């Protein structure tokens, strides 16, 4: 992994300012490396060894970044696309070029999506062996019944090769259109929609509310995002460290 960067890039990556702003700060003598004022923006710093301060305050390099996005409907879960808007187009923090979404939500699905550049955490969260829970709220055409709850809990047989893992279905309201919450422990393509199809019903709106310990921040409007808090990140990392790896 690359550990040496230009001083101006380091500071801009850590959102001290834009590249132009941090160059000005450096030239004004506001930045020190290991206690010594450095006035050259191109000066190389080592993120593992060097200690940086700007205006007397420590600036610690963070290799990984983590954002919680409330994905809106109509945006695809991809890093870039020539024609369609992607979830990464919503992240206006453009200093990072290595961000990607952890897992996939359909174009018409809303809700919690983790965006990061931490490949190891993403791998852990998505590993089929870890059975990380995902909670969804869905609006379903048709009357969801206690029989459906039982079938979901037993593990729905989806096709010859795939029987879904037991899932927790909770009916919030039942009628010609039903509102439900579902917790699944895997993440197959169109999984929730296919599970309802398997019991003869159609999902008409879907929103993810949580993934493992990470819960969608209710104050984020669709399309808005924020960095994870230290607590959220620690809980998520602890979760993947302690998850059952048997299955
Ligand atoms: N299940 C689905 O059917 N779609 C999603 O976007 C997520 C889970």
PDB file of C-alpha atoms and ligand atoms in Angstrom:
ATOM      1  CA  UNK A   1       0.000   0.000   0.000  1.00  0.00           C
ATOM      2  CA  UNK A   2       1.198   3.469  -0.867  1.00  0.00           C
ATOM      3  CA  UNK A   3       2.256   5.355   2.268  1.00  0.00           C
ATOM      4  CA  UNK A   4       3.973   8.425   0.841  1.00  0.00           C
ATOM      5  CA  UNK A   5       2.041  11.425  -0.488  1.00  0.00           C
ATOM      6  CA  UNK A   6       2.594  15.052  -1.427  1.00  0.00           C
ATOM      7  CA  UNK A   7       1.932  17.339   1.531  1.00  0.00           C
ATOM      8  CA  UNK A   8      -0.859  19.230  -0.273  1.00  0.00           C
ATOM      9  CA  UNK A   9      -2.605  16.002  -1.263  1.00  0.00           C
ATOM     10  CA  UNK A  10      -2.424  14.671   2.301  1.00  0.00           C
ATOM     11  CA  UNK A  11      -4.059  17.807   3.689  1.00  0.00           C
ATOM     12  CA  UNK A  12      -6.698  17.995   0.950  1.00  0.00           C
ATOM     13  CA  UNK A  13      -7.525  14.296   1.390  1.00  0.00           C
ATOM     14  CA  UNK A  14      -8.134  14.957   5.061  1.00  0.00           C
ATOM     15  CA  UNK A  15     -10.509  17.765   4.082  1.00  0.00           C
ATOM     16  CA  UNK A  16      -8.354  20.523   5.633  1.00  0.00           C
ATOM     17  CA  UNK A  17      -9.234  22.548   2.514  1.00  0.00           C
ATOM     18  CA  UNK A  18      -9.228  22.394  -1.265  1.00  0.00           C
ATOM     19  CA  UNK A  19      -5.935  21.724  -2.984  1.00  0.00           C
ATOM     20  CA  UNK A  20      -5.534  25.477  -3.672  1.00  0.00           C
ATOM     21  CA  UNK A  21      -6.436  26.421  -0.093  1.00  0.00           C
ATOM     22  CA  UNK A  22      -3.988  23.975   1.456  1.00  0.00           C
ATOM     23  CA  UNK A  23      -1.206  25.107  -0.902  1.00  0.00           C
ATOM     24  CA  UNK A  24      -1.755  28.647   0.384  1.00  0.00           C
ATOM     25  CA  UNK A  25      -1.669  27.443   3.999  1.00  0.00           C
ATOM     26  CA  UNK A  26       1.583  25.581   3.335  1.00  0.00           C
ATOM     27  CA  UNK A  27       3.197  28.617   1.664  1.00  0.00           C
ATOM     28  CA  UNK A  28       2.115  30.829   4.566  1.00  0.00           C
ATOM     29  CA  UNK A  29       4.055  28.547   6.949  1.00  0.00           C
ATOM     30  CA  UNK A  30       0.991  27.181   8.772  1.00  0.00           C
ATOM     31  CA  UNK A  31       1.968  23.543   8.273  1.00  0.00           C
ATOM     32  CA  UNK A  32       4.606  21.591  10.160  1.00  0.00           C
ATOM     33  CA  UNK A  33       5.950  18.099   9.575  1.00  0.00           C
ATOM     34  CA  UNK A  34       7.557  16.601  12.676  1.00  0.00           C
ATOM     35  CA  UNK A  35       7.665  20.068  14.204  1.00  0.00           C
ATOM     36  CA  UNK A  36       9.408  21.741  11.274  1.00  0.00           C
ATOM     37  CA  UNK A  37       7.653  24.324   9.077  1.00  0.00           C
ATOM     38  CA  UNK A  38       7.472  23.062   5.487  1.00  0.00           C
ATOM     39  CA  UNK A  39       6.594  25.584   2.773  1.00  0.00           C
ATOM     40  CA  UNK A  40       6.714  23.283  -0.262  1.00  0.00           C
ATOM     41  CA  UNK A  41       3.349  21.691  -1.275  1.00  0.00           C
ATOM     42  CA  UNK A  42       5.192  18.952  -3.172  1.00  0.00           C
ATOM     43  CA  UNK A  43       7.132  17.850  -0.045  1.00  0.00           C
ATOM     44  CA  UNK A  44       6.677  14.078   0.432  1.00  0.00           C
ATOM     45  CA  UNK A  45       5.223  12.853   3.710  1.00  0.00           C
ATOM     46  CA  UNK A  46       4.948   9.308   4.969  1.00  0.00           C
ATOM     47  CA  UNK A  47       1.507   8.646   6.475  1.00  0.00           C
ATOM     48  CA  UNK A  48       2.915   6.010   8.820  1.00  0.00           C
ATOM     49  CA  UNK A  49       5.876   7.925  10.237  1.00  0.00           C
ATOM     50  CA  UNK A  50       5.375  11.662   9.877  1.00  0.00           C
ATOM     51  CA  UNK A  51       3.401  13.824  12.290  1.00  0.00           C
ATOM     52  CA  UNK A  52       1.583  16.721  10.679  1.00  0.00           C
ATOM     53  CA  UNK A  53       0.073  19.815  12.177  1.00  0.00           C
ATOM     54  CA  UNK A  54      -1.854  22.608  10.505  1.00  0.00           C
ATOM     55  CA  UNK A  55      -2.405  25.812  12.478  1.00  0.00           C
ATOM     56  CA  UNK A  56      -1.065  23.965  15.539  1.00  0.00           C
ATOM     57  CA  UNK A  57      -3.602  21.113  15.281  1.00  0.00           C
ATOM     58  CA  UNK A  58      -2.763  17.505  14.492  1.00  0.00           C
ATOM     59  CA  UNK A  59      -3.934  16.226  11.119  1.00  0.00           C
ATOM     60  CA  UNK A  60      -3.958  12.426  11.239  1.00  0.00           C
ATOM     61  CA  UNK A  61      -4.196  10.583   7.930  1.00  0.00           C
ATOM     62  CA  UNK A  62      -7.156   8.233   7.646  1.00  0.00           C
ATOM     63  CA  UNK A  63      -6.591   5.527   5.093  1.00  0.00           C
ATOM     64  CA  UNK A  64     -10.213   4.458   5.049  1.00  0.00           C
ATOM     65  CA  UNK A  65     -13.389   6.471   4.877  1.00  0.00           C
ATOM     66  CA  UNK A  66     -16.952   5.372   5.576  1.00  0.00           C
ATOM     67  CA  UNK A  67     -20.203   7.056   4.624  1.00  0.00           C
ATOM     68  CA  UNK A  68     -23.805   6.192   5.355  1.00  0.00           C
ATOM     69  CA  UNK A  69     -25.965   7.083   2.343  1.00  0.00           C
ATOM     70  CA  UNK A  70     -29.744   7.168   2.289  1.00  0.00           C
ATOM     71  CA  UNK A  71     -30.037   5.890  -1.269  1.00  0.00           C
ATOM     72  CA  UNK A  72     -32.911   7.444  -3.163  1.00  0.00           C
ATOM     73  CA  UNK A  73     -34.979   5.525  -5.695  1.00  0.00           C
ATOM     74  CA  UNK A  74     -33.932   6.053  -9.337  1.00  0.00           C
ATOM     75  CA  UNK A  75     -30.160   5.841  -8.751  1.00  0.00           C
ATOM     76  CA  UNK A  76     -28.127   2.752  -9.598  1.00  0.00           C
ATOM     77  CA  UNK A  77     -25.745   1.011  -7.195  1.00  0.00           C
ATOM     78  CA  UNK A  78     -22.545   1.279  -9.230  1.00  0.00           C
ATOM     79  CA  UNK A  79     -19.349   3.284  -9.121  1.00  0.00           C
ATOM     80  CA  UNK A  80     -19.815   4.920 -12.532  1.00  0.00           C
ATOM     81  CA  UNK A  81     -22.115   4.707 -15.501  1.00  0.00           C
ATOM     82  CA  UNK A  82     -22.192   6.629 -18.781  1.00  0.00           C
ATOM     83  CA  UNK A  83     -25.946   7.197 -18.827  1.00  0.00           C
ATOM     84  CA  UNK A  84     -27.428   6.678 -15.393  1.00  0.00           C
ATOM     85  CA  UNK A  85     -26.847   8.437 -12.106  1.00  0.00           C
ATOM     86  CA  UNK A  86     -24.953   6.282  -9.623  1.00  0.00           C
ATOM     87  CA  UNK A  87     -24.768   6.266  -5.832  1.00  0.00           C
ATOM     88  CA  UNK A  88     -21.213   7.569  -6.099  1.00  0.00           C
ATOM     89  CA  UNK A  89     -22.407  10.618  -8.024  1.00  0.00           C
ATOM     90  CA  UNK A  90     -24.221  11.523  -4.801  1.00  0.00           C
ATOM     91  CA  UNK A  91     -21.000  11.560  -2.784  1.00  0.00           C
ATOM     92  CA  UNK A  92     -19.694  15.035  -3.475  1.00  0.00           C
ATOM     93  CA  UNK A  93     -16.516  14.364  -1.463  1.00  0.00           C
ATOM     94  CA  UNK A  94     -14.415  13.881  -4.562  1.00  0.00           C
ATOM     95  CA  UNK A  95     -10.967  13.723  -2.957  1.00  0.00           C
ATOM     96  CA  UNK A  96     -11.338   9.950  -2.808  1.00  0.00           C
ATOM     97  CA  UNK A  97     -11.322   8.089  -6.071  1.00  0.00           C
ATOM     98  CA  UNK A  98     -11.431   4.596  -4.588  1.00  0.00           C
ATOM     99  CA  UNK A  99     -14.912   4.613  -3.011  1.00  0.00           C
ATOM    100  CA  UNK A 100     -17.426   1.879  -3.710  1.00  0.00           C
ATOM    101  CA  UNK A 101     -20.818   0.760  -2.363  1.00  0.00           C
ATOM    102  CA  UNK A 102     -20.937  -2.248  -0.014  1.00  0.00           C
ATOM    103  CA  UNK A 103     -23.427  -4.555  -1.645  1.00  0.00           C
ATOM    104  CA  UNK A 104     -26.216  -3.644  -3.992  1.00  0.00           C
ATOM    105  CA  UNK A 105     -29.668  -2.136  -3.748  1.00  0.00           C
ATOM    106  CA  UNK A 106     -31.967  -2.208  -6.776  1.00  0.00           C
ATOM    107  CA  UNK A 107     -32.522   1.025  -8.706  1.00  0.00           C
ATOM    108  CA  UNK A 108     -35.983   1.419  -7.169  1.00  0.00           C
ATOM    109  CA  UNK A 109     -34.885   0.475  -3.599  1.00  0.00           C
ATOM    110  CA  UNK A 110     -34.196   3.196  -1.054  1.00  0.00           C
ATOM    111  CA  UNK A 111     -32.355   3.317   2.198  1.00  0.00           C
ATOM    112  CA  UNK A 112     -29.138   2.389   3.946  1.00  0.00           C
ATOM    113  CA  UNK A 113     -26.068   1.947   1.802  1.00  0.00           C
ATOM    114  CA  UNK A 114     -22.526   1.955   3.158  1.00  0.00           C
ATOM    115  CA  UNK A 115     -19.958   3.640   0.904  1.00  0.00           C
ATOM    116  CA  UNK A 116     -16.310   3.097   1.704  1.00  0.00           C
ATOM    117  CA  UNK A 117     -12.846   2.358   0.355  1.00  0.00           C
ATOM    118  CA  UNK A 118     -12.271  -0.371   2.968  1.00  0.00           C
ATOM    119  CA  UNK A 119     -12.217  -3.575   0.940  1.00  0.00           C
ATOM    120  CA  UNK A 120     -11.636  -5.793   3.959  1.00  0.00           C
ATOM    121  CA  UNK A 121     -14.688  -4.556   5.899  1.00  0.00           C
ATOM    122  CA  UNK A 122     -16.825  -4.815   2.753  1.00  0.00           C
ATOM    123  CA  UNK A 123     -15.634  -8.367   2.214  1.00  0.00           C
ATOM    124  CA  UNK A 124     -16.523  -9.280   5.799  1.00  0.00           C
ATOM    125  CA  UNK A 125     -19.982  -7.700   5.628  1.00  0.00           C
ATOM    126  CA  UNK A 126     -20.825  -9.353   2.317  1.00  0.00           C
ATOM    127  CA  UNK A 127     -19.344 -12.767   3.037  1.00  0.00           C
ATOM    128  CA  UNK A 128     -22.082 -15.420   2.718  1.00  0.00           C
ATOM    129  CA  UNK A 129     -20.466 -17.176   5.672  1.00  0.00           C
ATOM    130  CA  UNK A 130     -21.023 -14.251   8.057  1.00  0.00           C
ATOM    131  CA  UNK A 131     -24.832 -14.088   7.772  1.00  0.00           C
ATOM    132  CA  UNK A 132     -24.939 -10.354   8.467  1.00  0.00           C
ATOM    133  CA  UNK A 133     -28.563  -9.326   9.024  1.00  0.00           C
ATOM    134  CA  UNK A 134     -30.338  -6.826   6.775  1.00  0.00           C
ATOM    135  CA  UNK A 135     -33.618  -5.266   7.807  1.00  0.00           C
ATOM    136  CA  UNK A 136     -35.996  -4.029   5.100  1.00  0.00           C
ATOM    137  CA  UNK A 137     -39.392  -2.351   5.201  1.00  0.00           C
ATOM    138  CA  UNK A 138     -41.604  -3.207   2.251  1.00  0.00           C
ATOM    139  CA  UNK A 139     -44.950  -2.321   0.802  1.00  0.00           C
ATOM    140  CA  UNK A 140     -46.435  -5.443  -0.720  1.00  0.00           C
ATOM    141  CA  UNK A 141     -49.357  -5.868  -3.108  1.00  0.00           C
ATOM    142  CA  UNK A 142     -51.614  -8.509  -1.589  1.00  0.00           C
ATOM    143  CA  UNK A 143     -52.540  -9.548   1.921  1.00  0.00           C
ATOM    144  CA  UNK A 144     -49.484 -10.891   3.790  1.00  0.00           C
ATOM    145  CA  UNK A 145     -50.565 -13.668   6.158  1.00  0.00           C
ATOM    146  CA  UNK A 146     -49.329 -15.591   9.181  1.00  0.00           C
ATOM    147  CA  UNK A 147     -48.780 -18.494   6.781  1.00  0.00           C
ATOM    148  CA  UNK A 148     -46.257 -16.310   4.883  1.00  0.00           C
ATOM    149  CA  UNK A 149     -44.541 -15.531   8.218  1.00  0.00           C
ATOM    150  CA  UNK A 150     -44.225 -19.270   8.828  1.00  0.00           C
ATOM    151  CA  UNK A 151     -42.935 -19.991   5.310  1.00  0.00           C
ATOM    152  CA  UNK A 152     -40.315 -17.226   5.570  1.00  0.00           C
ATOM    153  CA  UNK A 153     -39.228 -18.567   8.997  1.00  0.00           C
ATOM    154  CA  UNK A 154     -38.865 -22.107   7.666  1.00  0.00           C
ATOM    155  CA  UNK A 155     -36.732 -20.992   4.694  1.00  0.00           C
ATOM    156  CA  UNK A 156     -38.474 -20.545   1.347  1.00  0.00           C
ATOM    157  CA  UNK A 157     -37.606 -22.915  -1.457  1.00  0.00           C
ATOM    158  CA  UNK A 158     -36.835 -20.471  -4.263  1.00  0.00           C
ATOM    159  CA  UNK A 159     -35.740 -22.867  -7.020  1.00  0.00           C
ATOM    160  CA  UNK A 160     -33.973 -26.202  -7.502  1.00  0.00           C
ATOM    161  CA  UNK A 161     -30.654 -24.865  -6.239  1.00  0.00           C
ATOM    162  CA  UNK A 162     -31.639 -22.252  -3.692  1.00  0.00           C
ATOM    163  CA  UNK A 163     -33.583 -22.501  -0.470  1.00  0.00           C
ATOM    164  CA  UNK A 164     -33.492 -19.145   1.290  1.00  0.00           C
ATOM    165  CA  UNK A 165     -32.148 -19.043   4.834  1.00  0.00           C
ATOM    166  CA  UNK A 166     -34.851 -18.623   7.496  1.00  0.00           C
ATOM    167  CA  UNK A 167     -36.018 -15.001   7.484  1.00  0.00           C
ATOM    168  CA  UNK A 168     -38.024 -12.989  10.004  1.00  0.00           C
ATOM    169  CA  UNK A 169     -41.173 -11.513   8.532  1.00  0.00           C
ATOM    170  CA  UNK A 170     -43.222  -9.089  10.637  1.00  0.00           C
ATOM    171  CA  UNK A 171     -46.605  -7.824   9.475  1.00  0.00           C
ATOM    172  CA  UNK A 172     -47.097  -4.133  10.285  1.00  0.00           C
ATOM    173  CA  UNK A 173     -50.442  -3.894   8.479  1.00  0.00           C
ATOM    174  CA  UNK A 174     -52.281  -6.359   6.248  1.00  0.00           C
ATOM    175  CA  UNK A 175     -54.872  -5.647   3.566  1.00  0.00           C
ATOM    176  CA  UNK A 176     -55.050  -5.348  -0.231  1.00  0.00           C
ATOM    177  CA  UNK A 177     -51.653  -3.717   0.285  1.00  0.00           C
ATOM    178  CA  UNK A 178     -49.561  -4.820   3.263  1.00  0.00           C
ATOM    179  CA  UNK A 179     -46.711  -3.178   5.094  1.00  0.00           C
ATOM    180  CA  UNK A 180     -44.055  -5.498   6.458  1.00  0.00           C
ATOM    181  CA  UNK A 181     -40.557  -5.698   7.852  1.00  0.00           C
ATOM    182  CA  UNK A 182     -38.217  -8.493   6.848  1.00  0.00           C
ATOM    183  CA  UNK A 183     -34.832  -9.507   8.216  1.00  0.00           C
ATOM    184  CA  UNK A 184     -32.670 -11.626   5.928  1.00  0.00           C
ATOM    185  CA  UNK A 185     -29.230 -13.075   6.564  1.00  0.00           C
ATOM    186  CA  UNK A 186     -27.980 -13.316   2.989  1.00  0.00           C
ATOM    187  CA  UNK A 187     -28.003 -10.968   0.017  1.00  0.00           C
ATOM    188  CA  UNK A 188     -28.985 -12.611  -3.235  1.00  0.00           C
ATOM    189  CA  UNK A 189     -30.014 -10.612  -6.315  1.00  0.00           C
ATOM    190  CA  UNK A 190     -33.562  -9.167  -5.877  1.00  0.00           C
ATOM    191  CA  UNK A 191     -33.875 -11.367  -2.798  1.00  0.00           C
ATOM    192  CA  UNK A 192     -36.797  -9.688  -1.027  1.00  0.00           C
ATOM    193  CA  UNK A 193     -38.771  -9.236  -4.251  1.00  0.00           C
ATOM    194  CA  UNK A 194     -38.190 -12.873  -5.184  1.00  0.00           C
ATOM    195  CA  UNK A 195     -39.184 -14.115  -1.731  1.00  0.00           C
ATOM    196  CA  UNK A 196     -42.543 -12.352  -1.983  1.00  0.00           C
ATOM    197  CA  UNK A 197     -42.985 -13.612  -5.554  1.00  0.00           C
ATOM    198  CA  UNK A 198     -42.469 -17.113  -4.158  1.00  0.00           C
ATOM    199  CA  UNK A 199     -45.550 -16.602  -1.958  1.00  0.00           C
ATOM    200  CA  UNK A 200     -47.534 -15.015  -4.812  1.00  0.00           C
ATOM    201  CA  UNK A 201     -47.118 -11.340  -3.876  1.00  0.00           C
ATOM    202  CA  UNK A 202     -45.426  -8.298  -5.346  1.00  0.00           C
ATOM    203  CA  UNK A 203     -43.139  -5.802  -3.615  1.00  0.00           C
ATOM    204  CA  UNK A 204     -44.095  -2.298  -4.702  1.00  0.00           C
ATOM    205  CA  UNK A 205     -41.714  -0.307  -2.489  1.00  0.00           C
ATOM    206  CA  UNK A 206     -38.613  -1.354  -0.608  1.00  0.00           C
ATOM    207  CA  UNK A 207     -36.342   0.415   1.852  1.00  0.00           C
ATOM    208  CA  UNK A 208     -33.338  -0.933   3.757  1.00  0.00           C
ATOM    209  CA  UNK A 209     -33.279   0.190   7.385  1.00  0.00           C
ATOM    210  CA  UNK A 210     -30.228  -1.586   8.752  1.00  0.00           C
ATOM    211  CA  UNK A 211     -27.271  -3.824   8.009  1.00  0.00           C
ATOM    212  CA  UNK A 212     -25.789  -5.636  10.994  1.00  0.00           C
ATOM    213  CA  UNK A 213     -25.396  -3.061  13.747  1.00  0.00           C
ATOM    214  CA  UNK A 214     -25.592  -0.117  11.348  1.00  0.00           C
ATOM    215  CA  UNK A 215     -28.954   1.648  11.294  1.00  0.00           C
ATOM    216  CA  UNK A 216     -30.140   4.202   8.795  1.00  0.00           C
ATOM    217  CA  UNK A 217     -29.985   7.669  10.358  1.00  0.00           C
ATOM    218  CA  UNK A 218     -33.587   8.887  10.225  1.00  0.00           C
ATOM    219  CA  UNK A 219     -32.450  12.480   9.775  1.00  0.00           C
ATOM    220  CA  UNK A 220     -30.859  11.717   6.378  1.00  0.00           C
ATOM    221  CA  UNK A 221     -33.212  12.600   3.537  1.00  0.00           C
ATOM    222  CA  UNK A 222     -33.058  10.394   0.400  1.00  0.00           C
ATOM    223  CA  UNK A 223     -29.835  11.339  -1.411  1.00  0.00           C
ATOM    224  CA  UNK A 224     -28.113  12.651   1.740  1.00  0.00           C
ATOM    225  CA  UNK A 225     -25.086  11.070   3.382  1.00  0.00           C
ATOM    226  CA  UNK A 226     -22.778  11.524   6.354  1.00  0.00           C
ATOM    227  CA  UNK A 227     -19.574   9.926   7.674  1.00  0.00           C
ATOM    228  CA  UNK A 228     -20.045   7.014  10.067  1.00  0.00           C
ATOM    229  CA  UNK A 229     -19.456   7.908  13.698  1.00  0.00           C
ATOM    230  CA  UNK A 230     -16.574   6.237  15.544  1.00  0.00           C
ATOM    231  CA  UNK A 231     -19.122   4.189  17.529  1.00  0.00           C
ATOM    232  CA  UNK A 232     -20.920   2.987  14.399  1.00  0.00           C
ATOM    233  CA  UNK A 233     -17.657   1.926  12.822  1.00  0.00           C
ATOM    234  CA  UNK A 234     -16.390   0.173  15.959  1.00  0.00           C
ATOM    235  CA  UNK A 235     -19.650  -1.753  16.348  1.00  0.00           C
ATOM    236  CA  UNK A 236     -19.623  -2.819  12.715  1.00  0.00           C
ATOM    237  CA  UNK A 237     -16.015  -3.973  12.886  1.00  0.00           C
ATOM    238  CA  UNK A 238     -16.656  -5.811  16.172  1.00  0.00           C
ATOM    239  CA  UNK A 239     -19.678  -7.498  14.600  1.00  0.00           C
ATOM    240  CA  UNK A 240     -17.779  -8.929  11.654  1.00  0.00           C
ATOM    241  CA  UNK A 241     -14.963 -10.027  13.981  1.00  0.00           C
ATOM    242  CA  UNK A 242     -17.391 -12.021  16.093  1.00  0.00           C
ATOM    243  CA  UNK A 243     -19.885 -13.320  13.544  1.00  0.00           C
ATOM    244  CA  UNK A 244     -20.580 -16.984  13.113  1.00  0.00           C
ATOM    245  CA  UNK A 245     -18.354 -18.224  10.304  1.00  0.00           C
ATOM    246  CA  UNK A 246     -19.669 -21.782  10.283  1.00  0.00           C
ATOM    247  CA  UNK A 247     -22.411 -21.787   7.662  1.00  0.00           C
TER     248      UNK A 247
HETATM  249  N1  LIG B   1     -33.940  -7.339  -2.105  1.00  0.00           N
HETATM  250  C1  LIG B   1     -34.445  -6.849  -3.259  1.00  0.00           C
HETATM  251  O1  LIG B   1     -35.309  -7.461  -3.880  1.00  0.00           O
HETATM  252  N2  LIG B   1     -33.958  -5.678  -3.713  1.00  0.00           N
HETATM  253  C2  LIG B   1     -33.042  -4.947  -3.065  1.00  0.00           C
HETATM  254  O2  LIG B   1     -32.670  -3.868  -3.523  1.00  0.00           O
HETATM  255  C3  LIG B   1     -32.531  -5.460  -1.860  1.00  0.00           C
HETATM  256  C4  LIG B   1     -33.002  -6.665  -1.397  1.00  0.00           C
END
